[in-house]
Each structure stands twice: as C-alpha cells, then as structure tokens.
Amino acid sequence: MRMVDLIIKKQEGKALSKEEIRFIIEGYTDGTVPDYQMSAFAMAVFFQDMTDQERMELTMAMAESGDQIDLSGIAGIKVDKHSTGGVGDTTTLVLAPLVASVGVPVAKMSGRGLGHTGGTIDKLESIPGFHVEISEEEFIGIVNKNKVAVIGQSGNLCPADKKLYALRDVTGTVNSMPLIASSIMCKKIAAGADAIVLDVKIGAGAFMKTEADARALAHAMVKIGNLAGRKTMAVISDMSQPLGGAVGNALEVEEAIETLKGRGSKDLKELCIELGSRMVFLGGKGKDLAEAREMVIENLRNGKALEKFKEFVASQGGNPAVVDDYSIMPQAAFEKDVLAKASGYVTEIVADHIGIAAMLLGAGRATKESVIDLASGLRVLKRVGDPVSAGEPLVRMYANKADFSQSEAMIQAAYTIGNEKVETILIHGVVTD
Ligand code: URA
Ligand code: CA
C-alpha cells in the first residue's frame, strides 16, 4: 500500500477499507507516514467526508494506537460520560457518586487540561487530602468495592489522535465532523468504556455554536459508538450561559455537594438527572429509562448519592467532612461583586467570556505550566431570564489578588440586560441512533 494512493482515493470521494485506514493510522503513529501526507489526507477527509463505517474504523485504529485501559477486572457495565466542554460544567462531580449510588460502576479517568477551570481532578484536589495518584490495581479495587473512583490520566492514550489533533490545528482541518467525532470517541474507547453517554453542548460557550452542528456531531459519535459495540447516547444541552452557578474549582465542589443534597441550581440538577438516568439505564439498572430516572431522583432525595460522595472522597484520601464544612477547602482572600448597570431582564450571558473571566481570576490554566488557584473563580448570581435592578450584583468574583479590573470588564461585556424576559431551554434533544 502507498499513502499517496490512499490520499487520492479519498480525494476522489471513495470509501477506504479497514486495512487502508489501519495502514494510515499505524504509519502515522510510527512515523512512516509523514506529516505532509497526513495533512493532505486530513484535507481530503475535510472535503469528502467519511462513511459511518470508515469513521468507526478510524476511531478504533486511533483507540488501538497506544495504551488501552483494561477495566475487565471490574464487575458490571462500565459507563463513561463525556462532555464536549463548556463553562462551569460541574456535572461529573455530581454524576460519579450519583450513578455509583444506584450500583453502576464509575471508573473515571480524568485529565487536568487547559481551560476556564481545572479538570475534574483539579476540582477534587480542592478537598484536603484527596489524591488521584493510585495504582491501576488500587483503582480497580476501589471501584469493585465502592463503585466509584477517579484516576489521573497516565500512559500513552491514543498517540495517533494526539499527533493528528496538533496537525489539524495548523492545517485548517479541525472543523471536520468525522475527524472531531473520531477524536473524541477514540479516547473514551481507549479508556475502557463499555457504554458512553455524551453531553453535546450547544451555544456561545461551546465548541458547537448551532443546533444543526451539535446534532450532526451527536449523530456522528452515537453511530461510531454503536458500530464499535459500545452502546452510546447523546444529550444535546444548552451552553448559551454557564451551567449552574459556580465556575471555579473549590466553588464547583461546593456546588456539586449542594446538588447532591438536593439543593443547588435547577439547571445543573436537571442536567445531572437527564445524563445520570441514561448512564444508569445503559449500565443495566432499571427496566426502562423511566425507572432509571426514578432511581436517580430517589437517591438524590434520600441522601444515598451524598453518602456515596463521602465514601468516594474518603477512599481516595480526602476529608469527607467537606460535605458539612466547605471552609476546609481553599478560600479566596478577596471578593468583589460585578453590579448591573441597568434595570430589566438578563437576556444574554456570553458563557465563554464568563469562563475567561474565571480563568483570569486564577481558576484555570492558560498554558500547561500555569498554576491553578483552587479558591478563585466566580458565582453567577443572575441568569438569563432573571429580573435585575441597576446596582444589583450579577456575579461575585473570588481571587487571591486584589485587582479584579480585567475580569470585571469581561463580565460586564458578557451580560446583556434588556426589557423582555427571554425563555431558556436546557435540553435541546436526545440522540440515540
Ligand atoms: N475535542 C477533541 O478531543 N477532538 C476534537 O477534534 C475536537 C474536540
Ligand atoms: Ca457550575
């Protein structure tokens, strides 16, 4: 096989076989296919697309290009969740103990990553003592015993994707549906998921800005998962404003605990119930989705999800007293409110600007070397549709530095206050095939 022939075949719009796709990905991983040929191939895919079968084969080839996590030592169906990313997305912190409390094993591998706030691991490290540096054996042991554990990303997962993503970034081929969908799905499959619930975000704070794009991505990923033998579903959820109230690390842990207590913001709770019931259903609990939903709601109500969170924290060295005393987490030295300049209704909050404001306060990483300040971040006090009077606080900022000017300006610019009350939709749809 010659790479140039495969580039031309795709350029002509023909479908590649499994062997041809393997040849490309294995060659790219070991360096026998150079970047310039892979660039040409990515551009051919960008214009000619791929069939569902090709997308699945590409995903599996990338999933098998490096280490794969073997979760076979864990009893039950291992269901993973993936969010395409948003601002202040606290769902994983709620879902892990919630789903585990119903008896579905949650063996979560999580990264730190770049962005508005830290990753799930950074957030959890706000809890004194909590650590994710555990061996794979220990990890599997904890999940078998307690149904939930989180481990830091280790090993060499999907090296083909890592290389290709960096190449796409500089060749104008990031925005290709088959390449995005396979890139996301290969990492879930390599991390050992038997079933996958996807949370595809839509709106100004999300990777997909329109409903049509979000639906197309959801369909693409659900098809890949199901063709690969992993039951997959997607929920399309709103990210036209930050999810819930908190954007930060310790602040989001507090928000997650509030949600597990049955309190907290309505939208975060609703999305957790939606995603959680699908995870529980795919995990084989409940005779149908309605029953799975009942189980999830019941465990939020009766305190079992909160108990599971305490158990989870303690099993990884953290202090479970955090549930009753948030002040044992890092606290910011300074806080300041951003005040409304006009009266009316909040009509828009540009979510990614709120995210950047949180990052500037210290909550996230701009580069891999940045140090996260776990105490900093913000609370969204007024949401889209809320009435507001001039001078009322819109957002409360927390930081360990006294100068809030940059974040304050970003938050002011992110808010629009108008005369009409606008309605918001949290769940835009569900994709199952
Ligand atoms: N996230 C990924 O992991 N890959 C993409 O291509 C896009 C978003
Ligand atoms: Ca939040």
Short mmCIF file of N, CA and C and ligand atoms in Angstrom, two decimals, residues 82 84 161 165 168 174 176 179-181 183-184 187 207, ligand 1:
data_model
loop_
_atom_site.label_atom_id
_atom_site.label_comp_id
_atom_site.label_asym_id
_atom_site.label_seq_id
_atom_site.Cartn_x
_atom_site.Cartn_y
_atom_site.Cartn_z
N HIS A 82 -19.08 11.77 28.58
CA HIS A 82 -18.17 12.77 28.02
C HIS A 82 -18.94 14.03 27.69
N THR A 84 -18.68 17.69 25.66
CA THR A 84 -17.85 18.35 24.64
C THR A 84 -17.30 19.67 25.16
N ASP A 161 -4.16 10.14 17.79
CA ASP A 161 -5.06 11.29 17.90
C ASP A 161 -4.30 12.53 18.36
N TYR A 165 -4.41 15.67 16.05
CA TYR A 165 -5.10 16.88 16.54
C TYR A 165 -4.18 18.09 16.39
N ARG A 168 -4.00 18.95 12.70
CA ARG A 168 -5.24 19.59 12.24
C ARG A 168 -5.27 21.06 12.63
N VAL A 174 -9.38 21.23 11.64
CA VAL A 174 -10.01 20.94 12.94
C VAL A 174 -11.50 20.70 12.74
N SER A 176 -13.82 19.32 11.06
CA SER A 176 -14.30 18.26 10.18
C SER A 176 -15.04 17.24 11.02
N LEU A 179 -13.48 13.84 11.71
CA LEU A 179 -12.23 13.95 12.49
C LEU A 179 -12.52 14.34 13.94
N ILE A 180 -13.48 15.22 14.15
CA ILE A 180 -13.85 15.59 15.53
C ILE A 180 -14.45 14.37 16.25
N ALA A 181 -15.41 13.74 15.60
CA ALA A 181 -16.13 12.63 16.25
C ALA A 181 -15.19 11.48 16.58
N SER A 183 -11.98 11.66 17.04
CA SER A 183 -11.01 12.13 18.03
C SER A 183 -11.59 12.01 19.45
N ILE A 184 -12.84 12.38 19.60
CA ILE A 184 -13.46 12.29 20.93
C ILE A 184 -13.70 10.83 21.32
N LYS A 187 -10.76 8.29 22.50
CA LYS A 187 -10.25 8.42 23.86
C LYS A 187 -11.16 7.71 24.87
N PHE A 207 -18.19 24.33 21.81
CA PHE A 207 -17.46 24.03 20.60
C PHE A 207 -18.41 24.09 19.40
N1 URA B 1 -12.11 17.52 21.16
C1 URA B 1 -11.29 16.52 20.77
O1 URA B 1 -10.82 15.75 21.59
N2 URA B 1 -11.02 16.40 19.46
C2 URA B 1 -11.51 17.23 18.53
O2 URA B 1 -11.21 17.06 17.36
C3 URA B 1 -12.33 18.26 18.96
C4 URA B 1 -12.64 18.39 20.29
#
